[in-house]
Each structure stands twice: as structure tokens, then as C-alpha cells.
């Protein structure tokens, strides 16, 4: 490996840790991150469940979160297997890279080390997704400890404590999922190292730029922030004592 390779690898680790630190800070130029805003929405969701006895809605949401986590965990396993398969085809890859322009090829040992680093990156993502899946499972169990509405009215403090346990577990599970997904995204930037270290730094910077924009400057962030209703929103109450346009009485069945 050359000096440029070591610098590029250090740059990759630095921006990864810097981006993680930036998200833990929650704000950037006075803007709340998308992740922190979603944490507040999680809290609203759990506390909203205290107002209903039917928890099937919540368990369906949890099932969707678990399924998404399981999908990325299995994808990470397939990616690790692909990396080991790539190690067995080193000579063929060498022949391909030899014909490509701007590719700095340092030999079999360097190539295998780069593939090993990529496999370690996917391995890290797998452990994060696997732990997140287990925590979402625990979160589903904790949902069962949330009391019914009549019991909530009798002991509000106990009900809020149960809700806080679910919230903390859900936030931790979501944090582990986000960290695993971040590793998947950064693996795209890592692929630039197979070309040369300068492309490695460029692709890593591009990935971090895209992730930062999505966290602090995207439309998705604006969609979940607390904002007032649009000025052109008009809600009119439906008269229940008058028949509808199709002739059916709307008061029936009420």
C-alpha cells in the first residue's frame, strides 16, 4: 500500500466517525436532523397507543420494522459471501483491472486486503442489523406490558413508565438499524478504493454529502417537522342528518 492509500483509509474512518458525531449532536446549522425528528415521532406513536386498547395497529408497525431489518441483515450476509467469492477470483479481477485506465493496482495482497475490509464493513452492518432485529423483538414484548386504557386512568405514572420503556427500546433499535444502514451506504464509497485512493476519498465525500443533505436539508425532514396546517386547507364537517349525494342516509349505522 502507498501513502495515498493510508491517507484515504484514514479519511474514510474520520468522516465516518465525524458524521456519526454530527448526528449525535442532533443539530447542524440550527437544523434538527431527520433521525432526531423521527425519534420524537416514535415517542408520539408510543404515547398515542396508551389511548387505545387495540394494540394490533402497533404490532403491525413493529412487524414492518422487523421485516425491513431482517431484509438488510440477510442482504449483508449475501454481500459477505460475495466478498469471499471475489477472493477466489483474484487472478480474473487482476486481468480486468489491468485493462482499465486510472486504476492503481498494488498486487494480489493489496487487493485481497481491500476485499477483506469490504467484508468487514458488511460484517459490521450485519451485526448492527441483527441486534436491531432482536431489540425490535424485545420492543414488541414490551408493548404487551402497556396497560389497557382503564388501567392507565387508574395509574397514569405506571402507564407512562411502561411507555417510556418501549420508547427507549424502540429508539435504541432504530439507532442500531441506522448505523447498519450507514455502513451499507459507505460501502458504496469504499468501492472507489478499488480504482485508486483519490477516487476512494472522492466517492466517500460524495456519500457523506448525500447523507448529510438527507438528514438536514431534505424534503423528507420537512415532511415530519412540526409545522402548521397549510393556509389553503379547508375541512368541512359532514352533515350527519342529511342524505348523501348517492341517496344513502349517512346517519345509518352511526
PDB file of C-alpha atoms in Angstrom:
ATOM      1  CA  UNK A   1       0.000   0.000   0.000  1.00  0.00           C
ATOM      2  CA  UNK A   2       1.106   3.524  -0.791  1.00  0.00           C
ATOM      3  CA  UNK A   3       0.987   6.596   1.420  1.00  0.00           C
ATOM      4  CA  UNK A   4      -2.071   7.790  -0.501  1.00  0.00           C
ATOM      5  CA  UNK A   5      -3.877   4.546   0.418  1.00  0.00           C
ATOM      6  CA  UNK A   6      -3.241   5.071   4.121  1.00  0.00           C
ATOM      7  CA  UNK A   7      -4.384   8.682   3.877  1.00  0.00           C
ATOM      8  CA  UNK A   8      -7.561   7.650   2.038  1.00  0.00           C
ATOM      9  CA  UNK A   9      -8.318   4.953   4.614  1.00  0.00           C
ATOM     10  CA  UNK A  10      -7.786   7.424   7.465  1.00  0.00           C
ATOM     11  CA  UNK A  11     -10.038   9.916   5.674  1.00  0.00           C
ATOM     12  CA  UNK A  12     -12.736   7.255   5.346  1.00  0.00           C
ATOM     13  CA  UNK A  13     -12.622   6.460   9.072  1.00  0.00           C
ATOM     14  CA  UNK A  14     -12.501  10.142  10.035  1.00  0.00           C
ATOM     15  CA  UNK A  15     -15.546  11.221   8.021  1.00  0.00           C
ATOM     16  CA  UNK A  16     -17.495   8.167   9.193  1.00  0.00           C
ATOM     17  CA  UNK A  17     -16.867   8.994  12.851  1.00  0.00           C
ATOM     18  CA  UNK A  18     -17.416  12.692  12.187  1.00  0.00           C
ATOM     19  CA  UNK A  19     -20.768  12.068  10.551  1.00  0.00           C
ATOM     20  CA  UNK A  20     -21.847   9.818  13.444  1.00  0.00           C
ATOM     21  CA  UNK A  21     -20.805  12.509  15.907  1.00  0.00           C
ATOM     22  CA  UNK A  22     -22.749  15.086  13.903  1.00  0.00           C
ATOM     23  CA  UNK A  23     -25.945  13.022  14.150  1.00  0.00           C
ATOM     24  CA  UNK A  24     -25.495  12.529  17.885  1.00  0.00           C
ATOM     25  CA  UNK A  25     -25.295  16.314  18.163  1.00  0.00           C
ATOM     26  CA  UNK A  26     -28.833  16.428  16.704  1.00  0.00           C
ATOM     27  CA  UNK A  27     -28.453  19.876  15.101  1.00  0.00           C
ATOM     28  CA  UNK A  28     -26.432  21.228  12.204  1.00  0.00           C
ATOM     29  CA  UNK A  29     -26.542  24.948  11.416  1.00  0.00           C
ATOM     30  CA  UNK A  30     -29.531  25.130  13.733  1.00  0.00           C
ATOM     31  CA  UNK A  31     -31.363  22.356  11.891  1.00  0.00           C
ATOM     32  CA  UNK A  32     -32.697  19.280  13.634  1.00  0.00           C
ATOM     33  CA  UNK A  33     -31.633  16.033  11.992  1.00  0.00           C
ATOM     34  CA  UNK A  34     -34.126  13.709  10.364  1.00  0.00           C
ATOM     35  CA  UNK A  35     -33.109  10.953  12.782  1.00  0.00           C
ATOM     36  CA  UNK A  36     -33.787  13.086  15.864  1.00  0.00           C
ATOM     37  CA  UNK A  37     -37.106  14.277  14.435  1.00  0.00           C
ATOM     38  CA  UNK A  38     -38.145  10.672  13.861  1.00  0.00           C
ATOM     39  CA  UNK A  39     -37.253   9.921  17.496  1.00  0.00           C
ATOM     40  CA  UNK A  40     -39.886  12.441  18.534  1.00  0.00           C
ATOM     41  CA  UNK A  41     -42.395  10.839  16.161  1.00  0.00           C
ATOM     42  CA  UNK A  42     -41.660   7.471  17.753  1.00  0.00           C
ATOM     43  CA  UNK A  43     -42.439   8.977  21.135  1.00  0.00           C
ATOM     44  CA  UNK A  44     -45.744  10.356  19.852  1.00  0.00           C
ATOM     45  CA  UNK A  45     -46.637   6.970  18.403  1.00  0.00           C
ATOM     46  CA  UNK A  46     -45.994   5.067  21.655  1.00  0.00           C
ATOM     47  CA  UNK A  47     -47.873   7.569  23.797  1.00  0.00           C
ATOM     48  CA  UNK A  48     -50.731   7.519  21.320  1.00  0.00           C
ATOM     49  CA  UNK A  49     -51.003   3.765  21.908  1.00  0.00           C
ATOM     50  CA  UNK A  50     -51.955   4.499  25.536  1.00  0.00           C
ATOM     51  CA  UNK A  51     -55.241   5.921  24.263  1.00  0.00           C
ATOM     52  CA  UNK A  52     -56.434   2.710  22.646  1.00  0.00           C
ATOM     53  CA  UNK A  53     -56.922  -0.842  23.849  1.00  0.00           C
ATOM     54  CA  UNK A  54     -56.461  -2.329  20.391  1.00  0.00           C
ATOM     55  CA  UNK A  55     -52.695  -2.795  20.002  1.00  0.00           C
ATOM     56  CA  UNK A  56     -52.831  -4.709  16.717  1.00  0.00           C
ATOM     57  CA  UNK A  57     -52.004  -1.500  14.877  1.00  0.00           C
ATOM     58  CA  UNK A  58     -48.805  -1.121  16.868  1.00  0.00           C
ATOM     59  CA  UNK A  59     -47.781  -4.752  16.456  1.00  0.00           C
ATOM     60  CA  UNK A  60     -48.246  -4.442  12.694  1.00  0.00           C
ATOM     61  CA  UNK A  61     -45.955  -1.411  12.671  1.00  0.00           C
ATOM     62  CA  UNK A  62     -43.394  -3.351  14.690  1.00  0.00           C
ATOM     63  CA  UNK A  63     -43.672  -6.290  12.286  1.00  0.00           C
ATOM     64  CA  UNK A  64     -42.909  -3.939   9.391  1.00  0.00           C
ATOM     65  CA  UNK A  65     -39.833  -2.599  11.180  1.00  0.00           C
ATOM     66  CA  UNK A  66     -38.625  -6.130  11.893  1.00  0.00           C
ATOM     67  CA  UNK A  67     -39.147  -7.245   8.300  1.00  0.00           C
ATOM     68  CA  UNK A  68     -37.121  -4.325   6.969  1.00  0.00           C
ATOM     69  CA  UNK A  69     -34.323  -5.069   9.419  1.00  0.00           C
ATOM     70  CA  UNK A  70     -34.327  -8.765   8.535  1.00  0.00           C
ATOM     71  CA  UNK A  71     -34.098  -7.898   4.821  1.00  0.00           C
ATOM     72  CA  UNK A  72     -30.954  -5.809   5.281  1.00  0.00           C
ATOM     73  CA  UNK A  73     -29.427  -8.414   7.623  1.00  0.00           C
ATOM     74  CA  UNK A  74     -29.847 -11.137   5.012  1.00  0.00           C
ATOM     75  CA  UNK A  75     -28.534  -8.795   2.311  1.00  0.00           C
ATOM     76  CA  UNK A  76     -25.400  -8.195   4.395  1.00  0.00           C
ATOM     77  CA  UNK A  77     -24.838 -11.955   4.654  1.00  0.00           C
ATOM     78  CA  UNK A  78     -25.086 -12.307   0.871  1.00  0.00           C
ATOM     79  CA  UNK A  79     -22.638  -9.413   0.449  1.00  0.00           C
ATOM     80  CA  UNK A  80     -20.130 -11.091   2.792  1.00  0.00           C
ATOM     81  CA  UNK A  81     -20.404 -14.300   0.780  1.00  0.00           C
ATOM     82  CA  UNK A  82     -19.821 -12.345  -2.420  1.00  0.00           C
ATOM     83  CA  UNK A  83     -16.644 -10.864  -0.949  1.00  0.00           C
ATOM     84  CA  UNK A  84     -15.271 -14.330  -0.181  1.00  0.00           C
ATOM     85  CA  UNK A  85     -16.220 -15.462  -3.672  1.00  0.00           C
ATOM     86  CA  UNK A  86     -14.326 -12.462  -5.036  1.00  0.00           C
ATOM     87  CA  UNK A  87     -11.209 -13.582  -3.175  1.00  0.00           C
ATOM     88  CA  UNK A  88     -11.310 -16.819  -5.133  1.00  0.00           C
ATOM     89  CA  UNK A  89     -11.283 -14.958  -8.424  1.00  0.00           C
ATOM     90  CA  UNK A  90      -8.326 -12.680  -7.752  1.00  0.00           C
ATOM     91  CA  UNK A  91      -6.485 -13.548 -10.949  1.00  0.00           C
ATOM     92  CA  UNK A  92      -9.514 -12.835 -13.138  1.00  0.00           C
ATOM     93  CA  UNK A  93     -10.053  -9.498 -11.416  1.00  0.00           C
ATOM     94  CA  UNK A  94      -6.395  -8.645 -11.916  1.00  0.00           C
ATOM     95  CA  UNK A  95      -6.779  -9.226 -15.630  1.00  0.00           C
ATOM     96  CA  UNK A  96      -9.807  -6.933 -15.738  1.00  0.00           C
ATOM     97  CA  UNK A  97      -8.167  -4.155 -13.714  1.00  0.00           C
ATOM     98  CA  UNK A  98      -5.023  -4.313 -15.863  1.00  0.00           C
ATOM     99  CA  UNK A  99      -7.027  -3.110 -18.871  1.00  0.00           C
ATOM    100  CA  UNK A 100      -8.796  -0.263 -17.045  1.00  0.00           C
ATOM    101  CA  UNK A 101      -7.424   3.299 -17.066  1.00  0.00           C
ATOM    102  CA  UNK A 102      -6.664   5.254 -13.874  1.00  0.00           C
ATOM    103  CA  UNK A 103      -6.561   2.043 -11.801  1.00  0.00           C
ATOM    104  CA  UNK A 104      -3.690   1.782  -9.320  1.00  0.00           C
ATOM    105  CA  UNK A 105      -3.259  -1.933  -8.750  1.00  0.00           C
ATOM    106  CA  UNK A 106      -0.871  -2.866  -5.969  1.00  0.00           C
ATOM    107  CA  UNK A 107      -0.887  -6.623  -6.407  1.00  0.00           C
ATOM    108  CA  UNK A 108      -2.741  -9.629  -5.054  1.00  0.00           C
ATOM    109  CA  UNK A 109      -2.059  -8.924  -1.392  1.00  0.00           C
ATOM    110  CA  UNK A 110      -3.366  -5.347  -1.526  1.00  0.00           C
ATOM    111  CA  UNK A 111      -6.447  -6.393  -3.474  1.00  0.00           C
ATOM    112  CA  UNK A 112      -7.246  -9.160  -1.001  1.00  0.00           C
ATOM    113  CA  UNK A 113      -6.799  -6.738   1.901  1.00  0.00           C
ATOM    114  CA  UNK A 114      -9.256  -4.321   0.290  1.00  0.00           C
ATOM    115  CA  UNK A 115     -11.787  -7.107  -0.221  1.00  0.00           C
ATOM    116  CA  UNK A 116     -11.286  -8.170   3.386  1.00  0.00           C
ATOM    117  CA  UNK A 117     -12.005  -4.615   4.516  1.00  0.00           C
ATOM    118  CA  UNK A 118     -15.190  -4.593   2.446  1.00  0.00           C
ATOM    119  CA  UNK A 119     -16.249  -7.894   4.014  1.00  0.00           C
ATOM    120  CA  UNK A 120     -15.563  -6.444   7.473  1.00  0.00           C
ATOM    121  CA  UNK A 121     -17.751  -3.461   6.584  1.00  0.00           C
ATOM    122  CA  UNK A 122     -20.646  -5.745   5.656  1.00  0.00           C
ATOM    123  CA  UNK A 123     -19.970  -7.831   8.759  1.00  0.00           C
ATOM    124  CA  UNK A 124     -20.309  -4.718  10.912  1.00  0.00           C
ATOM    125  CA  UNK A 125     -23.591  -3.905   9.173  1.00  0.00           C
ATOM    126  CA  UNK A 126     -24.869  -7.450   9.758  1.00  0.00           C
ATOM    127  CA  UNK A 127     -24.211  -7.295  13.488  1.00  0.00           C
ATOM    128  CA  UNK A 128     -25.972  -3.945  13.708  1.00  0.00           C
ATOM    129  CA  UNK A 129     -28.999  -5.232  11.776  1.00  0.00           C
ATOM    130  CA  UNK A 130     -29.068  -8.460  13.774  1.00  0.00           C
ATOM    131  CA  UNK A 131     -29.003  -6.618  17.084  1.00  0.00           C
ATOM    132  CA  UNK A 132     -31.627  -4.170  15.836  1.00  0.00           C
ATOM    133  CA  UNK A 133     -33.898  -7.073  14.851  1.00  0.00           C
ATOM    134  CA  UNK A 134     -33.581  -8.558  18.329  1.00  0.00           C
ATOM    135  CA  UNK A 135     -34.303  -5.219  20.006  1.00  0.00           C
ATOM    136  CA  UNK A 136     -37.402  -4.711  17.875  1.00  0.00           C
ATOM    137  CA  UNK A 137     -38.492  -8.159  19.057  1.00  0.00           C
ATOM    138  CA  UNK A 138     -37.982  -7.055  22.667  1.00  0.00           C
ATOM    139  CA  UNK A 139     -39.903  -3.892  21.880  1.00  0.00           C
ATOM    140  CA  UNK A 140     -42.878  -5.977  20.733  1.00  0.00           C
ATOM    141  CA  UNK A 141     -42.811  -7.826  24.054  1.00  0.00           C
ATOM    142  CA  UNK A 142     -42.652  -4.553  25.964  1.00  0.00           C
ATOM    143  CA  UNK A 143     -45.738  -3.416  24.101  1.00  0.00           C
ATOM    144  CA  UNK A 144     -47.550  -6.200  25.892  1.00  0.00           C
ATOM    145  CA  UNK A 145     -46.725  -4.550  29.221  1.00  0.00           C
ATOM    146  CA  UNK A 146     -48.555  -1.353  28.298  1.00  0.00           C
ATOM    147  CA  UNK A 147     -51.784  -1.368  30.334  1.00  0.00           C
ATOM    148  CA  UNK A 148     -55.279  -1.040  28.990  1.00  0.00           C
ATOM    149  CA  UNK A 149     -56.987   2.335  28.998  1.00  0.00           C
ATOM    150  CA  UNK A 150     -58.947   1.693  32.172  1.00  0.00           C
ATOM    151  CA  UNK A 151     -55.758   0.694  33.992  1.00  0.00           C
ATOM    152  CA  UNK A 152     -53.956   3.710  32.553  1.00  0.00           C
ATOM    153  CA  UNK A 153     -56.564   6.017  34.039  1.00  0.00           C
ATOM    154  CA  UNK A 154     -56.104   4.398  37.448  1.00  0.00           C
ATOM    155  CA  UNK A 155     -52.295   4.703  37.469  1.00  0.00           C
ATOM    156  CA  UNK A 156     -51.038   7.185  34.908  1.00  0.00           C
ATOM    157  CA  UNK A 157     -47.467   7.147  36.221  1.00  0.00           C
ATOM    158  CA  UNK A 158     -47.118   3.364  35.815  1.00  0.00           C
ATOM    159  CA  UNK A 159     -48.543   3.586  32.295  1.00  0.00           C
ATOM    160  CA  UNK A 160     -46.100   6.332  31.335  1.00  0.00           C
ATOM    161  CA  UNK A 161     -43.203   4.310  32.722  1.00  0.00           C
ATOM    162  CA  UNK A 162     -44.250   1.353  30.587  1.00  0.00           C
ATOM    163  CA  UNK A 163     -44.482   3.637  27.549  1.00  0.00           C
ATOM    164  CA  UNK A 164     -41.027   5.091  28.246  1.00  0.00           C
ATOM    165  CA  UNK A 165     -39.524   1.593  28.346  1.00  0.00           C
ATOM    166  CA  UNK A 166     -40.974   0.902  24.915  1.00  0.00           C
ATOM    167  CA  UNK A 167     -39.764   4.256  23.606  1.00  0.00           C
ATOM    168  CA  UNK A 168     -36.194   3.747  24.814  1.00  0.00           C
ATOM    169  CA  UNK A 169     -36.016   0.234  23.388  1.00  0.00           C
ATOM    170  CA  UNK A 170     -37.510   1.389  20.091  1.00  0.00           C
ATOM    171  CA  UNK A 171     -35.091   4.307  19.791  1.00  0.00           C
ATOM    172  CA  UNK A 172     -32.076   2.074  20.516  1.00  0.00           C
ATOM    173  CA  UNK A 173     -33.265  -0.464  17.933  1.00  0.00           C
ATOM    174  CA  UNK A 174     -33.768   2.285  15.385  1.00  0.00           C
ATOM    175  CA  UNK A 175     -30.313   3.702  16.146  1.00  0.00           C
ATOM    176  CA  UNK A 176     -28.663   0.329  15.503  1.00  0.00           C
ATOM    177  CA  UNK A 177     -30.610  -0.033  12.266  1.00  0.00           C
ATOM    178  CA  UNK A 178     -29.458   3.412  11.130  1.00  0.00           C
ATOM    179  CA  UNK A 179     -25.832   2.576  11.918  1.00  0.00           C
ATOM    180  CA  UNK A 180     -26.033  -0.621   9.896  1.00  0.00           C
ATOM    181  CA  UNK A 181     -27.655   1.212   7.003  1.00  0.00           C
ATOM    182  CA  UNK A 182     -24.938   3.871   7.201  1.00  0.00           C
ATOM    183  CA  UNK A 183     -22.308   1.162   6.791  1.00  0.00           C
ATOM    184  CA  UNK A 184     -24.129  -0.113   3.695  1.00  0.00           C
ATOM    185  CA  UNK A 185     -24.152   3.387   2.201  1.00  0.00           C
ATOM    186  CA  UNK A 186     -20.472   3.947   2.974  1.00  0.00           C
ATOM    187  CA  UNK A 187     -19.596   0.650   1.318  1.00  0.00           C
ATOM    188  CA  UNK A 188     -20.524   2.386  -1.950  1.00  0.00           C
ATOM    189  CA  UNK A 189     -17.819   4.953  -1.268  1.00  0.00           C
ATOM    190  CA  UNK A 190     -15.413   2.185  -0.248  1.00  0.00           C
ATOM    191  CA  UNK A 191     -15.676   0.675  -3.733  1.00  0.00           C
ATOM    192  CA  UNK A 192     -13.765   3.666  -5.074  1.00  0.00           C
ATOM    193  CA  UNK A 193     -10.645   2.301  -3.362  1.00  0.00           C
ATOM    194  CA  UNK A 194     -10.509  -0.499  -5.932  1.00  0.00           C
ATOM    195  CA  UNK A 195      -9.828   2.165  -8.559  1.00  0.00           C
ATOM    196  CA  UNK A 196      -7.369   4.374  -6.683  1.00  0.00           C
ATOM    197  CA  UNK A 197      -7.155   6.151  -3.306  1.00  0.00           C
ATOM    198  CA  UNK A 198      -8.114   9.521  -4.750  1.00  0.00           C
ATOM    199  CA  UNK A 199     -11.355   8.143  -6.154  1.00  0.00           C
ATOM    200  CA  UNK A 200     -11.865   6.469  -2.766  1.00  0.00           C
ATOM    201  CA  UNK A 201     -11.768   9.837  -0.985  1.00  0.00           C
ATOM    202  CA  UNK A 202     -13.983  11.427  -3.637  1.00  0.00           C
ATOM    203  CA  UNK A 203     -16.684   8.755  -3.506  1.00  0.00           C
ATOM    204  CA  UNK A 204     -16.619   8.761   0.304  1.00  0.00           C
ATOM    205  CA  UNK A 205     -17.064  12.539   0.366  1.00  0.00           C
ATOM    206  CA  UNK A 206     -19.962  12.276  -2.091  1.00  0.00           C
ATOM    207  CA  UNK A 207     -21.727   9.642   0.026  1.00  0.00           C
ATOM    208  CA  UNK A 208     -21.304  11.718   3.205  1.00  0.00           C
ATOM    209  CA  UNK A 209     -22.568  14.813   1.379  1.00  0.00           C
ATOM    210  CA  UNK A 210     -25.682  12.982   0.205  1.00  0.00           C
ATOM    211  CA  UNK A 211     -26.362  11.553   3.677  1.00  0.00           C
ATOM    212  CA  UNK A 212     -25.892  14.958   5.318  1.00  0.00           C
ATOM    213  CA  UNK A 213     -28.249  16.586   2.845  1.00  0.00           C
ATOM    214  CA  UNK A 214     -30.900  13.960   3.503  1.00  0.00           C
ATOM    215  CA  UNK A 215     -30.562  14.388   7.261  1.00  0.00           C
ATOM    216  CA  UNK A 216     -30.679  18.191   7.437  1.00  0.00           C
ATOM    217  CA  UNK A 217     -31.856  19.672   4.132  1.00  0.00           C
ATOM    218  CA  UNK A 218     -34.240  17.152   2.536  1.00  0.00           C
ATOM    219  CA  UNK A 219     -37.956  17.307   1.859  1.00  0.00           C
ATOM    220  CA  UNK A 220     -38.367  14.182   3.994  1.00  0.00           C
ATOM    221  CA  UNK A 221     -37.113  16.129   7.007  1.00  0.00           C
ATOM    222  CA  UNK A 222     -39.546  18.955   6.345  1.00  0.00           C
ATOM    223  CA  UNK A 223     -42.402  16.483   5.987  1.00  0.00           C
ATOM    224  CA  UNK A 224     -42.145  15.309   9.610  1.00  0.00           C
ATOM    225  CA  UNK A 225     -41.267  18.585  11.316  1.00  0.00           C
ATOM    226  CA  UNK A 226     -43.878  20.350  13.430  1.00  0.00           C
ATOM    227  CA  UNK A 227     -45.440  22.874  11.097  1.00  0.00           C
ATOM    228  CA  UNK A 228     -48.833  24.494  10.951  1.00  0.00           C
ATOM    229  CA  UNK A 229     -51.559  23.381   8.523  1.00  0.00           C
ATOM    230  CA  UNK A 230     -51.393  24.859   5.020  1.00  0.00           C
ATOM    231  CA  UNK A 231     -53.360  28.060   4.519  1.00  0.00           C
ATOM    232  CA  UNK A 232     -55.424  26.571   1.686  1.00  0.00           C
ATOM    233  CA  UNK A 233     -56.665  23.659   3.813  1.00  0.00           C
ATOM    234  CA  UNK A 234     -60.445  23.645   4.127  1.00  0.00           C
ATOM    235  CA  UNK A 235     -62.154  20.983   6.192  1.00  0.00           C
ATOM    236  CA  UNK A 236     -65.927  20.987   6.213  1.00  0.00           C
ATOM    237  CA  UNK A 237     -67.921  18.873   8.619  1.00  0.00           C
ATOM    238  CA  UNK A 238     -70.199  16.268   7.051  1.00  0.00           C
ATOM    239  CA  UNK A 239     -73.820  16.774   7.978  1.00  0.00           C
ATOM    240  CA  UNK A 240     -74.963  13.523   9.522  1.00  0.00           C
ATOM    241  CA  UNK A 241     -78.641  14.390   9.424  1.00  0.00           C
ATOM    242  CA  UNK A 242     -78.820  14.708   5.626  1.00  0.00           C
ATOM    243  CA  UNK A 243     -78.670  12.036   2.909  1.00  0.00           C
ATOM    244  CA  UNK A 244     -75.551  11.782   0.791  1.00  0.00           C
ATOM    245  CA  UNK A 245     -75.425  12.533  -2.900  1.00  0.00           C
ATOM    246  CA  UNK A 246     -75.972   8.891  -3.798  1.00  0.00           C
ATOM    247  CA  UNK A 247     -79.200   8.758  -1.800  1.00  0.00           C
ATOM    248  CA  UNK A 248     -77.843   6.763   1.162  1.00  0.00           C
ATOM    249  CA  UNK A 249     -78.527   8.150   4.606  1.00  0.00           C
ATOM    250  CA  UNK A 250     -75.183   8.900   6.276  1.00  0.00           C
ATOM    251  CA  UNK A 251     -76.765   8.583   9.718  1.00  0.00           C
ATOM    252  CA  UNK A 252     -77.362   4.878   9.230  1.00  0.00           C
ATOM    253  CA  UNK A 253     -75.061   2.683  11.217  1.00  0.00           C
ATOM    254  CA  UNK A 254     -73.819   5.576  13.383  1.00  0.00           C
TER     255      UNK A 254
END
